mmCIF file of C-alpha atoms and ligand atoms in Angstrom:
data_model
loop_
_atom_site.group_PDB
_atom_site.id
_atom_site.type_symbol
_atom_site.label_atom_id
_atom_site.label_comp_id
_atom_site.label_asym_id
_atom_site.label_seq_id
_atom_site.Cartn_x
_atom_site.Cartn_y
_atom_site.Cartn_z
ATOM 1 C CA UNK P 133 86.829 -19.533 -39.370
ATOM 2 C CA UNK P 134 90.715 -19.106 -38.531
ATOM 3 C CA UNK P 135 91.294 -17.667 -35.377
ATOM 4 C CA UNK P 136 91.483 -13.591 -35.742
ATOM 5 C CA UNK P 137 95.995 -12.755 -35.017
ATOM 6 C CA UNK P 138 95.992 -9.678 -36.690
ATOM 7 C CA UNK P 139 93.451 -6.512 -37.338
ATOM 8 C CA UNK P 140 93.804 -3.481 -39.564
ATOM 9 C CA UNK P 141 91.765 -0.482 -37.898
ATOM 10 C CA UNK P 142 91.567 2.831 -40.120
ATOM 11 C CA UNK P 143 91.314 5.908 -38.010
ATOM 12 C CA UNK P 144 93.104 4.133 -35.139
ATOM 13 C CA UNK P 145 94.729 7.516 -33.541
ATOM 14 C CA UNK P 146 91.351 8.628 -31.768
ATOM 15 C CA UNK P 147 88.131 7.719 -30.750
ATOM 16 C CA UNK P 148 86.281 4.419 -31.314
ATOM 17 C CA UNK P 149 89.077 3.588 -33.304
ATOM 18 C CA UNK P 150 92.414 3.580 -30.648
ATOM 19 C CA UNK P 151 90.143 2.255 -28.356
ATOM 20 C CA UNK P 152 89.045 -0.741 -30.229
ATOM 21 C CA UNK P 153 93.138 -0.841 -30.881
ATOM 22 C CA UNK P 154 93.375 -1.353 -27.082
ATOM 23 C CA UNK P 155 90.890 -3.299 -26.431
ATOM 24 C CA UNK P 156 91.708 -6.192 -28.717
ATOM 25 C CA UNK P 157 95.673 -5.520 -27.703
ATOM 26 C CA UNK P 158 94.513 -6.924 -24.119
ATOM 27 C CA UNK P 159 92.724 -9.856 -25.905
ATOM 28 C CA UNK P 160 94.855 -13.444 -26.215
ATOM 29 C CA UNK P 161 95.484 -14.674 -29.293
ATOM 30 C CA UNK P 162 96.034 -10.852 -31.281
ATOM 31 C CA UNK P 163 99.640 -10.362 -32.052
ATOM 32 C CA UNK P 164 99.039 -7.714 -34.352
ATOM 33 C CA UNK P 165 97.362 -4.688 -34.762
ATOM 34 C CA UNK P 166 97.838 -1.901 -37.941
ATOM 35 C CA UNK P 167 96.802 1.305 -36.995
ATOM 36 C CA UNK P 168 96.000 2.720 -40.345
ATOM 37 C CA UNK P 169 96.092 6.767 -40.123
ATOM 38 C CA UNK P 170 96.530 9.951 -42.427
ATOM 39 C CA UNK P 171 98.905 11.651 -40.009
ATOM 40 C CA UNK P 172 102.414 10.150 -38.875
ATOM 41 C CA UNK P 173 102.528 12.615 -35.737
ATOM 42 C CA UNK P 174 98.952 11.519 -34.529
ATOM 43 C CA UNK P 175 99.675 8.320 -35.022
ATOM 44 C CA UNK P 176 102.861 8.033 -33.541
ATOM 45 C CA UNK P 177 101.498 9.722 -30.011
ATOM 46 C CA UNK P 178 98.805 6.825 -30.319
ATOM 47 C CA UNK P 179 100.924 3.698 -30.571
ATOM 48 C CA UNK P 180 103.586 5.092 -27.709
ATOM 49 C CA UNK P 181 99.943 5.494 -25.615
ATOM 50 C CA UNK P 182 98.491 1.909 -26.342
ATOM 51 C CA UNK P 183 102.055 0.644 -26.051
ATOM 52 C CA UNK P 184 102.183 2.297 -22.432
ATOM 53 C CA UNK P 185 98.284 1.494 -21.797
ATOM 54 C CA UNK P 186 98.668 -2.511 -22.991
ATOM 55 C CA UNK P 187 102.436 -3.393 -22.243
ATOM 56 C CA UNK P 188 101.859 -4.630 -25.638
ATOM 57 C CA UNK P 189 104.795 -4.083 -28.013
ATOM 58 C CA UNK P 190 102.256 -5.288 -31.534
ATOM 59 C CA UNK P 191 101.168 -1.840 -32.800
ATOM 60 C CA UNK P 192 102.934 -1.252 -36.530
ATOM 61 C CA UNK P 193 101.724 1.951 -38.337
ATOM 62 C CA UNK P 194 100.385 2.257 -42.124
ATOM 63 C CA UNK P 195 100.034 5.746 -43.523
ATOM 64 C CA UNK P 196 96.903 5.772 -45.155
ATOM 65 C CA UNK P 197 94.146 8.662 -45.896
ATOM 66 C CA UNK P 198 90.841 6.928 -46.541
ATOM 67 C CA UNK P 199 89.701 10.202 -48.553
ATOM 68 C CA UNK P 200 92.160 9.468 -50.857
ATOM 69 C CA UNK P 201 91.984 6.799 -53.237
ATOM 70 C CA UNK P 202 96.124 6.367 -54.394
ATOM 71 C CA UNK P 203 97.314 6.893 -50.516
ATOM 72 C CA UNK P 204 94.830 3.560 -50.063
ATOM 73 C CA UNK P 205 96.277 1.942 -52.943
ATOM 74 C CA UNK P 206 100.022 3.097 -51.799
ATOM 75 C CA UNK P 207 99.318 1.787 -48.577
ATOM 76 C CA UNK P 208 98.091 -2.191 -49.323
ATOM 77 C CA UNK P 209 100.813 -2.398 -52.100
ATOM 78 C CA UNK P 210 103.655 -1.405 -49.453
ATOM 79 C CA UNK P 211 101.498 -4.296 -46.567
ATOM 80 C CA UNK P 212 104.234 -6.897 -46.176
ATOM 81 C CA UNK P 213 101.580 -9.696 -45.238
ATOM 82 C CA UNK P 214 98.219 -10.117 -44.847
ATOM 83 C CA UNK P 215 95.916 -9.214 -42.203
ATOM 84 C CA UNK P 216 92.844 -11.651 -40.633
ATOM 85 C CA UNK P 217 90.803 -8.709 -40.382
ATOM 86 C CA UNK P 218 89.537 -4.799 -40.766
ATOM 87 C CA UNK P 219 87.471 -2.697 -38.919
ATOM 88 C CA UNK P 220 86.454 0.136 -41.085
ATOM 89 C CA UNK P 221 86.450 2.642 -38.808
ATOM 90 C CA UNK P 222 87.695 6.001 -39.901
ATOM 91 C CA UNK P 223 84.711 8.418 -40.940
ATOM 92 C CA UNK P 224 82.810 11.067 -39.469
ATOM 93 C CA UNK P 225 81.413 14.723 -40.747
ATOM 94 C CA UNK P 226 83.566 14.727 -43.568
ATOM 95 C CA UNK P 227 85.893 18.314 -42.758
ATOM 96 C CA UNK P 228 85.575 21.462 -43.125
ATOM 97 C CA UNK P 229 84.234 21.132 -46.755
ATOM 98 C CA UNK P 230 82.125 18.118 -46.713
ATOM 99 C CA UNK P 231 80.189 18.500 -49.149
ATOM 100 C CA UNK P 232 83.036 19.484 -51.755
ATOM 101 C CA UNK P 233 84.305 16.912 -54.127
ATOM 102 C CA UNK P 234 87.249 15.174 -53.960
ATOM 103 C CA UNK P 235 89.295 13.563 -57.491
ATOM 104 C CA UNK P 236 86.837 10.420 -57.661
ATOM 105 C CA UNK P 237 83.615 12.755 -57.910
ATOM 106 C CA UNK P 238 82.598 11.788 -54.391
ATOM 107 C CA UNK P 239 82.043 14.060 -51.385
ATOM 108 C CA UNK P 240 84.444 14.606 -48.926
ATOM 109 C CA UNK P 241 82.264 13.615 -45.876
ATOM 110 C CA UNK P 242 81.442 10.168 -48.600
ATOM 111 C CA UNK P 243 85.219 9.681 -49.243
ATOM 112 C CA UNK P 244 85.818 9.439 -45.519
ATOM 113 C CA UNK P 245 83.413 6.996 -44.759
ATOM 114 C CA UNK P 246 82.663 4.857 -47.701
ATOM 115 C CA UNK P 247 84.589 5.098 -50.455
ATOM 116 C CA UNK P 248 88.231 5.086 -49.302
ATOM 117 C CA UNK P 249 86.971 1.452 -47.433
ATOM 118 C CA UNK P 250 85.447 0.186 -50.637
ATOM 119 C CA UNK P 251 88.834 0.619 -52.386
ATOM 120 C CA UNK P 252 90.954 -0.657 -49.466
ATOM 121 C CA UNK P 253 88.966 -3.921 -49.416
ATOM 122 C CA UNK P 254 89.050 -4.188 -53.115
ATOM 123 C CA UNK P 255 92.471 -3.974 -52.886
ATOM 124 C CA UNK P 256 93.120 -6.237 -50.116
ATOM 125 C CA UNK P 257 91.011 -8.863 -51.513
ATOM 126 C CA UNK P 258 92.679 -8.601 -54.574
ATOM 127 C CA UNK P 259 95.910 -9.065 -53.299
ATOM 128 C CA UNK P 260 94.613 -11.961 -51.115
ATOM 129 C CA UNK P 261 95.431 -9.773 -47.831
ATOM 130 C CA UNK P 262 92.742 -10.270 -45.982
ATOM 131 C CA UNK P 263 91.766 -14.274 -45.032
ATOM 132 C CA UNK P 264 88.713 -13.848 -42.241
ATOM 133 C CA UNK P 265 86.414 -10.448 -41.175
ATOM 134 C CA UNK P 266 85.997 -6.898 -42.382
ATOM 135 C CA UNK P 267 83.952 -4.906 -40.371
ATOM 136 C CA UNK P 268 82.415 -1.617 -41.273
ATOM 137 C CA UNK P 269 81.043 1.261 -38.683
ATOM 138 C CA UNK P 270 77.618 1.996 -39.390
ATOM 139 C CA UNK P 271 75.359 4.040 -36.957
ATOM 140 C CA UNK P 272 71.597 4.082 -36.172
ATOM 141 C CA UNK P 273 71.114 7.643 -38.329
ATOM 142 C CA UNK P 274 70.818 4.819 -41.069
ATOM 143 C CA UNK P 275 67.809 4.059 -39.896
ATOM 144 C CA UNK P 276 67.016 7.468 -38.069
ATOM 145 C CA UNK P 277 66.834 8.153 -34.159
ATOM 146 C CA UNK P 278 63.833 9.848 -33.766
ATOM 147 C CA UNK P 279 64.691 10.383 -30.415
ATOM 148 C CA UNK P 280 67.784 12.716 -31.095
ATOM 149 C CA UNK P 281 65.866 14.420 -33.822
ATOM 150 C CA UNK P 282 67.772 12.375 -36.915
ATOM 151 C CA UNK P 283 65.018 11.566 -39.841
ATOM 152 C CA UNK P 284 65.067 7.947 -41.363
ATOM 153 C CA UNK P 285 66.903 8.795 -45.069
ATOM 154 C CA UNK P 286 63.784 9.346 -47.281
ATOM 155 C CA UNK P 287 64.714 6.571 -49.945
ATOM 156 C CA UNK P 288 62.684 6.854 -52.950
ATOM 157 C CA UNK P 289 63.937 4.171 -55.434
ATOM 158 C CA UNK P 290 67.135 2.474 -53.766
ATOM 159 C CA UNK P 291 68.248 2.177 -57.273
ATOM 160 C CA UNK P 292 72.015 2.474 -58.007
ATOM 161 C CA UNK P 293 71.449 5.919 -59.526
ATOM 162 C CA UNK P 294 69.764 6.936 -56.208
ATOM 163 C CA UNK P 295 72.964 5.448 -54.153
ATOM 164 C CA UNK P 296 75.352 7.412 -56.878
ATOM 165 C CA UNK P 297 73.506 10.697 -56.139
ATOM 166 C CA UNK P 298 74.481 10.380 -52.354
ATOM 167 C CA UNK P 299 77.884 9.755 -53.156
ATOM 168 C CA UNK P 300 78.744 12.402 -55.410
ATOM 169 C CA UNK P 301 76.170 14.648 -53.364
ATOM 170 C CA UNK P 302 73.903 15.549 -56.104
ATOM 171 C CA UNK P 303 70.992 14.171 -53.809
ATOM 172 C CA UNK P 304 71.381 17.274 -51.450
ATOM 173 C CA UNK P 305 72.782 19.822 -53.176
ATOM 174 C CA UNK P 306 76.542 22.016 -52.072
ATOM 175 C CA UNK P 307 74.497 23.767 -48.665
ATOM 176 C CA UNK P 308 73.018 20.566 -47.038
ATOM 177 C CA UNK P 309 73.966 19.933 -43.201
ATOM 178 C CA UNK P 310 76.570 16.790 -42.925
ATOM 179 C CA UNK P 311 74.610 15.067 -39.883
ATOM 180 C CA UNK P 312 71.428 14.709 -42.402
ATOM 181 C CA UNK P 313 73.921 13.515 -45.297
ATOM 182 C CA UNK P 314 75.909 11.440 -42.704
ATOM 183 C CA UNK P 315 72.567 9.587 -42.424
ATOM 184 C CA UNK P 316 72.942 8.637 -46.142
ATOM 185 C CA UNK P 317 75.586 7.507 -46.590
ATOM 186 C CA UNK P 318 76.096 4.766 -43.411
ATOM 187 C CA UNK P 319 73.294 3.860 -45.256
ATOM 188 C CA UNK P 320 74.944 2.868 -48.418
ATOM 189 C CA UNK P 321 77.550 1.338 -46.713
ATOM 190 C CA UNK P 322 75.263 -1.265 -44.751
ATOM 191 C CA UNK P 323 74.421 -2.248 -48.519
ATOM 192 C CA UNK P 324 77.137 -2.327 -49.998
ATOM 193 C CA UNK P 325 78.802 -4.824 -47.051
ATOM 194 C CA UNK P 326 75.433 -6.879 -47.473
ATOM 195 C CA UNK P 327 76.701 -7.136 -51.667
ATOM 196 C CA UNK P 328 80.394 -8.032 -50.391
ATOM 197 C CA UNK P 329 78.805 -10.414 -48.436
ATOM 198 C CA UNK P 330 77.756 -12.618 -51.237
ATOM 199 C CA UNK P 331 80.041 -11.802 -53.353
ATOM 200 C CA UNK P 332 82.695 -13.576 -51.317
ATOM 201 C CA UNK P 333 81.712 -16.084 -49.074
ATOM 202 C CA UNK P 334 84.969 -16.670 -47.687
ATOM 203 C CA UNK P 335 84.850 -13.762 -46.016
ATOM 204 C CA UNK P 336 83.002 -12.137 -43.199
ATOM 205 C CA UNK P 337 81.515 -8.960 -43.677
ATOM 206 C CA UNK P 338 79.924 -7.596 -40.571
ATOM 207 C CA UNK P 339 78.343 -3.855 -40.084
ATOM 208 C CA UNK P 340 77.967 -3.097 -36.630
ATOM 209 C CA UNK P 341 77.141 0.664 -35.304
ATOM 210 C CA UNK P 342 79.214 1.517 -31.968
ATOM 211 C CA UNK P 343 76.157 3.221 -31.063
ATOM 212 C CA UNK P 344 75.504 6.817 -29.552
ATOM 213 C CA UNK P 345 79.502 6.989 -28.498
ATOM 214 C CA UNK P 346 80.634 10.700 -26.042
ATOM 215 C CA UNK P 347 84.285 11.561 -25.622
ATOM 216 C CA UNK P 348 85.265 11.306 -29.226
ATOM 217 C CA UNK P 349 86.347 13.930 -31.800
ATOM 218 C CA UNK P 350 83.346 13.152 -34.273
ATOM 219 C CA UNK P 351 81.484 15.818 -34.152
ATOM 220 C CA UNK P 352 84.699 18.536 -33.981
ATOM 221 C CA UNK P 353 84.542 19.901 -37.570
ATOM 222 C CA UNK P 354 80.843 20.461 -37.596
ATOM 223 C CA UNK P 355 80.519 24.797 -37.208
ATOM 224 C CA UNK P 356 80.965 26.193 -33.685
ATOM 225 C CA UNK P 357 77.619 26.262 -32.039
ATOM 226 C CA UNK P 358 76.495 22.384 -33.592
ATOM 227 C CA UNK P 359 80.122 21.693 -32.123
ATOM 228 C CA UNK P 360 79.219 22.607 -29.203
ATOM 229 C CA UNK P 361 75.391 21.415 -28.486
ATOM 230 C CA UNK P 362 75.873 17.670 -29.942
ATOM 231 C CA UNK P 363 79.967 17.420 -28.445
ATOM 232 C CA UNK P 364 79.370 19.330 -25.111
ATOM 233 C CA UNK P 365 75.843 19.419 -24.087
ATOM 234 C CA UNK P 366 74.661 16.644 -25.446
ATOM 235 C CA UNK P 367 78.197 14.565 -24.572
ATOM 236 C CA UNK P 368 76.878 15.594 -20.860
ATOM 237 C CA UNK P 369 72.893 15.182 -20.925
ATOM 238 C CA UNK P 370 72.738 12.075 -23.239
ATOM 239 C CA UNK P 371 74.368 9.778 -21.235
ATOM 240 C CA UNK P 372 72.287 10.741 -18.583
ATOM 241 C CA UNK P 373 69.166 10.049 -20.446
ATOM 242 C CA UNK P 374 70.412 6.447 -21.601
ATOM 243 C CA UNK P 375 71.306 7.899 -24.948
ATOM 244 C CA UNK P 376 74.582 7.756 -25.132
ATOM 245 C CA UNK P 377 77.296 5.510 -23.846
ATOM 246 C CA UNK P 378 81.158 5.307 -23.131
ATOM 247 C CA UNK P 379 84.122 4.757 -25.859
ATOM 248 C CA UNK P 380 84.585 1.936 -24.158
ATOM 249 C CA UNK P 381 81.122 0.516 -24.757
ATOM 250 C CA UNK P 382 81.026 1.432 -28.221
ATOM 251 C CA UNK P 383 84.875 0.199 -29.351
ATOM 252 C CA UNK P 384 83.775 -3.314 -27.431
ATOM 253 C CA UNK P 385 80.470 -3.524 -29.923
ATOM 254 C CA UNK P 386 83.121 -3.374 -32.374
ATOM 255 C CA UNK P 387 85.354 -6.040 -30.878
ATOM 256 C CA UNK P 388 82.283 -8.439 -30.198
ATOM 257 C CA UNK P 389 81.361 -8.335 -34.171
ATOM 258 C CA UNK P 390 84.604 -9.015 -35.113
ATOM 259 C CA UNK P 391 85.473 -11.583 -32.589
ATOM 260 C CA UNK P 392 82.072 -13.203 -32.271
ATOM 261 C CA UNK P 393 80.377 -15.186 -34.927
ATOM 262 C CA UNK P 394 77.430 -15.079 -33.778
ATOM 263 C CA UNK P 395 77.174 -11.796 -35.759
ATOM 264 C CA UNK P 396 76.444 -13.234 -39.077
ATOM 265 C CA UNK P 397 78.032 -11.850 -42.384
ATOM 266 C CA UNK P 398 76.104 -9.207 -44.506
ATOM 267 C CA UNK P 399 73.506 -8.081 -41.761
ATOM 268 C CA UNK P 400 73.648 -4.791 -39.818
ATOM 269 C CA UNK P 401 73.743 -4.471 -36.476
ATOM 270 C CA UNK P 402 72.934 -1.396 -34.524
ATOM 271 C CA UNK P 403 70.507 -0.677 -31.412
ATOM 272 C CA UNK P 404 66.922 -1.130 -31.168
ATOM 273 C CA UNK P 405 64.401 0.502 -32.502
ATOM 274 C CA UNK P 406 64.315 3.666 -31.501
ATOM 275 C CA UNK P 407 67.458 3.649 -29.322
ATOM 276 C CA UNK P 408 71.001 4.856 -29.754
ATOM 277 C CA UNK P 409 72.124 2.804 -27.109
ATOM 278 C CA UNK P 410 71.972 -0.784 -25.289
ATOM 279 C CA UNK P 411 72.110 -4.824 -27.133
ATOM 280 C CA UNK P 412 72.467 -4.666 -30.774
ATOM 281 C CA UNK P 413 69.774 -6.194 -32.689
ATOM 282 C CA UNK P 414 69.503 -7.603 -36.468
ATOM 283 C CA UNK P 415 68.616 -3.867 -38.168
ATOM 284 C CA UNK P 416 66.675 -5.951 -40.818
ATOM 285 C CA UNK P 417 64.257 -6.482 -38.107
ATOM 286 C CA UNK P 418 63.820 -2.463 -37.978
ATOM 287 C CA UNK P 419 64.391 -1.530 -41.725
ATOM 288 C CA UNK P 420 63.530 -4.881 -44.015
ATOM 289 C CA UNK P 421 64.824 -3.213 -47.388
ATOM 290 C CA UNK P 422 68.319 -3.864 -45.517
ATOM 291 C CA UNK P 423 68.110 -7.257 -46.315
ATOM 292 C CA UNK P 424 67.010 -7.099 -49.813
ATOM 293 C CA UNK P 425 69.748 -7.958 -52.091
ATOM 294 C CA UNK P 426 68.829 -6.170 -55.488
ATOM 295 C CA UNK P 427 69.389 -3.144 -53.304
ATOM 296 C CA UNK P 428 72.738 -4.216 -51.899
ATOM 297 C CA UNK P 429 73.478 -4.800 -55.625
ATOM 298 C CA UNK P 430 72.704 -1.188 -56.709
ATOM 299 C CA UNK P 431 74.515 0.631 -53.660
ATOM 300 C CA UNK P 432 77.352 -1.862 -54.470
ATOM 301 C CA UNK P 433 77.372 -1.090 -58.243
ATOM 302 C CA UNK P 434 77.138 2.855 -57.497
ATOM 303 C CA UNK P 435 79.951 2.789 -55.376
ATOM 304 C CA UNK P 436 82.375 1.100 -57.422
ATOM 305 C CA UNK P 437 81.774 3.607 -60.354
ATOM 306 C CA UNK P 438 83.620 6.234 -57.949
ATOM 307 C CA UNK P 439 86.619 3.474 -57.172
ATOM 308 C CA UNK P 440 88.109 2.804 -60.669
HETATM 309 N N1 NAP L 686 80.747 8.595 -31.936
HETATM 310 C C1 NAP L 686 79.551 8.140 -32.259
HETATM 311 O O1 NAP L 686 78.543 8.411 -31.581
HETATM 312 C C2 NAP L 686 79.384 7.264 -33.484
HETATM 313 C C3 NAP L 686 78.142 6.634 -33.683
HETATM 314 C C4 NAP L 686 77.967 5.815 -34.775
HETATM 315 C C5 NAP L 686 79.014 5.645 -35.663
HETATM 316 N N2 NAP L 686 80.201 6.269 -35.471
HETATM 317 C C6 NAP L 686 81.280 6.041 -36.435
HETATM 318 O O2 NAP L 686 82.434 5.571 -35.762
HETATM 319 C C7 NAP L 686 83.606 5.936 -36.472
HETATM 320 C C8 NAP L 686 84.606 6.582 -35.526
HETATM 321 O O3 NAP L 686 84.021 7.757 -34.976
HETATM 322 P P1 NAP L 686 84.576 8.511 -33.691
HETATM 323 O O4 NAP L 686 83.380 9.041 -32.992
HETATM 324 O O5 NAP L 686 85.562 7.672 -32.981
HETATM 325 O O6 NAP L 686 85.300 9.763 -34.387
HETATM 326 P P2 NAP L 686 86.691 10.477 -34.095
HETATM 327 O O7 NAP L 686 87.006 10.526 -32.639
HETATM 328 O O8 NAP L 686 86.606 11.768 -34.857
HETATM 329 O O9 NAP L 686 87.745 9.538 -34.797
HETATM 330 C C9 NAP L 686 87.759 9.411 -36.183
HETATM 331 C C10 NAP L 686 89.072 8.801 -36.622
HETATM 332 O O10 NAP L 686 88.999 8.659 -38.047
HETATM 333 C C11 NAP L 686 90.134 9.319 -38.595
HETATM 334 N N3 NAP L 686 89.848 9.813 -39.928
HETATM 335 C C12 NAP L 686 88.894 10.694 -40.322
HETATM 336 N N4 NAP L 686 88.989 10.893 -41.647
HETATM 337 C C13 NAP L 686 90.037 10.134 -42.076
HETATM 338 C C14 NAP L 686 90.653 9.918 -43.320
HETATM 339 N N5 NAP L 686 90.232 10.557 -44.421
HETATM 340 N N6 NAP L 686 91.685 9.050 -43.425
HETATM 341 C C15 NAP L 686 92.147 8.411 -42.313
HETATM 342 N N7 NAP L 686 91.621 8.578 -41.094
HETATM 343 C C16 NAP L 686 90.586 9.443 -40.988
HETATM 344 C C17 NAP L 686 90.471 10.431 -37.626
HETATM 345 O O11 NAP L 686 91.814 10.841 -37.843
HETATM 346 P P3 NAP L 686 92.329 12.344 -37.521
HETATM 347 O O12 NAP L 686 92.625 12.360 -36.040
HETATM 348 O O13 NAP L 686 93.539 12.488 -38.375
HETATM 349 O O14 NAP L 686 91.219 13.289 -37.873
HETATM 350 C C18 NAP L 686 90.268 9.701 -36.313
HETATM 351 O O15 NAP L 686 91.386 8.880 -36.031
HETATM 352 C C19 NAP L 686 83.145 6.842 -37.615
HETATM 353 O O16 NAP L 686 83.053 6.099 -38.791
HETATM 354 C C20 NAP L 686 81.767 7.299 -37.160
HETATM 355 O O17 NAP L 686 80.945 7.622 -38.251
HETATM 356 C C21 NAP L 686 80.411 7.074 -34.395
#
């Protein structure tokens, strides 16, 4: 594999995202890093920060709202060269209407996290824009955290009709709680990277979960009192109970996977058993149908009916 020069982060103005920005800024051998957000202003105030943060002058920004399909497609078709790699990174409760549908059929909170991605690497690899790693965020509610109180998704068939019902929401219905459908769909998108994986070898397509991450905006849209027991009092108490760690410690998970091949293409990688927190382990190991490539095939196939 080429050495890694330049990385393409979507949702780079906050959270997990900026700070994986800075991270690999301060890292020889990166020269370049996209910062791939919906809003100019936002991400304007983030690249003078890193700028100031990294004395690095190698931030460029490209407009692009992963919840909607043509702003992806505007946004590879105006990239003046390619990039060696992606982090997938934008995401999160889906808005204010998550479960609403957006033009592709899909859910807001499944646009966000899934589907915008699955176009923008389509189109990159199309376009021959991408030469080394993409790398998606997943999260441990894939596999549940029994500790925090999130269920393993109750699978029934893992067929591509099953993975199509979580995208366009039909699984759940228009009332069902975002963390519980968040769950869901990381879950699709740890299959469909496995899929990418052997579709095209020349690539490296790792899913790694930042883990139980405080001091970022994700859970700001959920209503007022969720807001403020998971952002505020749990922010506070998990980390003392091991549960949850810095932005710092989950942005460098995200840096290791891309940087380190040890972290192999098409697996998962995410926290042990159990834990939101702490080394990353092979989720396989935890959840075996992860490895199983007729599902991969089916989440892949479901997805891409929503990307035409
Ligand atoms: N924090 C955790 O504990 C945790 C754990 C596991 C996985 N993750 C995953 O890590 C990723 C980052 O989460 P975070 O905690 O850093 O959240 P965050 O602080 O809310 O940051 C999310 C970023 O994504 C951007 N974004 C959201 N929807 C977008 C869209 N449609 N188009 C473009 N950008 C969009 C946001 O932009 P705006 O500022 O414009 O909203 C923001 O820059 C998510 O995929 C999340 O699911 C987080």
């Amino acid at each position: 594999m080429n050495p890694i020069q330049s990385v393409l982060i979507t949702g780079a103005n906050a959270g997990l995202g900026r700070e994986a920005a800075r991270q690999l800024a301060l890292r020889n051998g990166i020269e370049k890093i996209y910062l791939a957000c919906r809003n100019l202003e936002k991400a304007e105030a983030a690249k003078t920060a890193l700028e100031a943060e990294t004395g690095k002058r190698i931030f460029e920004i490209i407009i692009m709202d992963v919840s909607d399909l043509s702003s992806v497609r505007e946004a590879v078709a105006g990239m003046k060269s390619a990039v060696d790699a992606v982090i997938l990174n934008a995401g999160g409760t889906g808005g204010r209407r998550p479960n609403a549908l957006t033009n592709a059929g899909v859910t807001n909170i499944f646009a966000a996290n899934i589907l915008g991605h699955v176009v923008l690497v389509d189109e990159l690899l199309e376009r021959q824009l991408i030469t080394s790693t993409v790398l998606y965020a997943g999260s441990e509610a894939a596999r549940g955290i029994p500790k925090m109180g999130v269920a393993k998704p109750d699978m029934q068939s893992l067929s591509a009709e099953e993975f199509a019902a979580i995208a366009d929401g039909s699984k759940f219905g228009q009332d069902a709680d975002p963390l519980d459908v968040y769950s869901y769909i990381k879950l699709v998108g740890a299959h469909w990277m496995g899929a990418m994986a052997r579709q095209h070898p020349h690539i490296r397509f790792v899913t790694m979960s930042p883990g139980g991450t405080t001091g970022t905006n994700g859970m700001d849209d959920l209503p007022f009192l969720k807001k403020v027991f998971f952002k505020y009092i749990g922010g506070t108490l998990m980390p003392i109970f091991g549960m949850m760690h810095s932005v710092e410690t989950g942005a460098r998970r995200y840096v290791d996977g891309l940087l380190n091949e040890k972290f192999e293409s098409g697996h998962f990688y995410a926290s042990r058993e159990g834990s939101p927190t702490g080394p990353v382990i092979d989720q396989a190991e935890i959840d075996f149908t992860l490895a199983n490539p007729d599902f991969q095939d089916n989440a892949n196939q479901a997805v891409h009916r929503f990307a035409a």
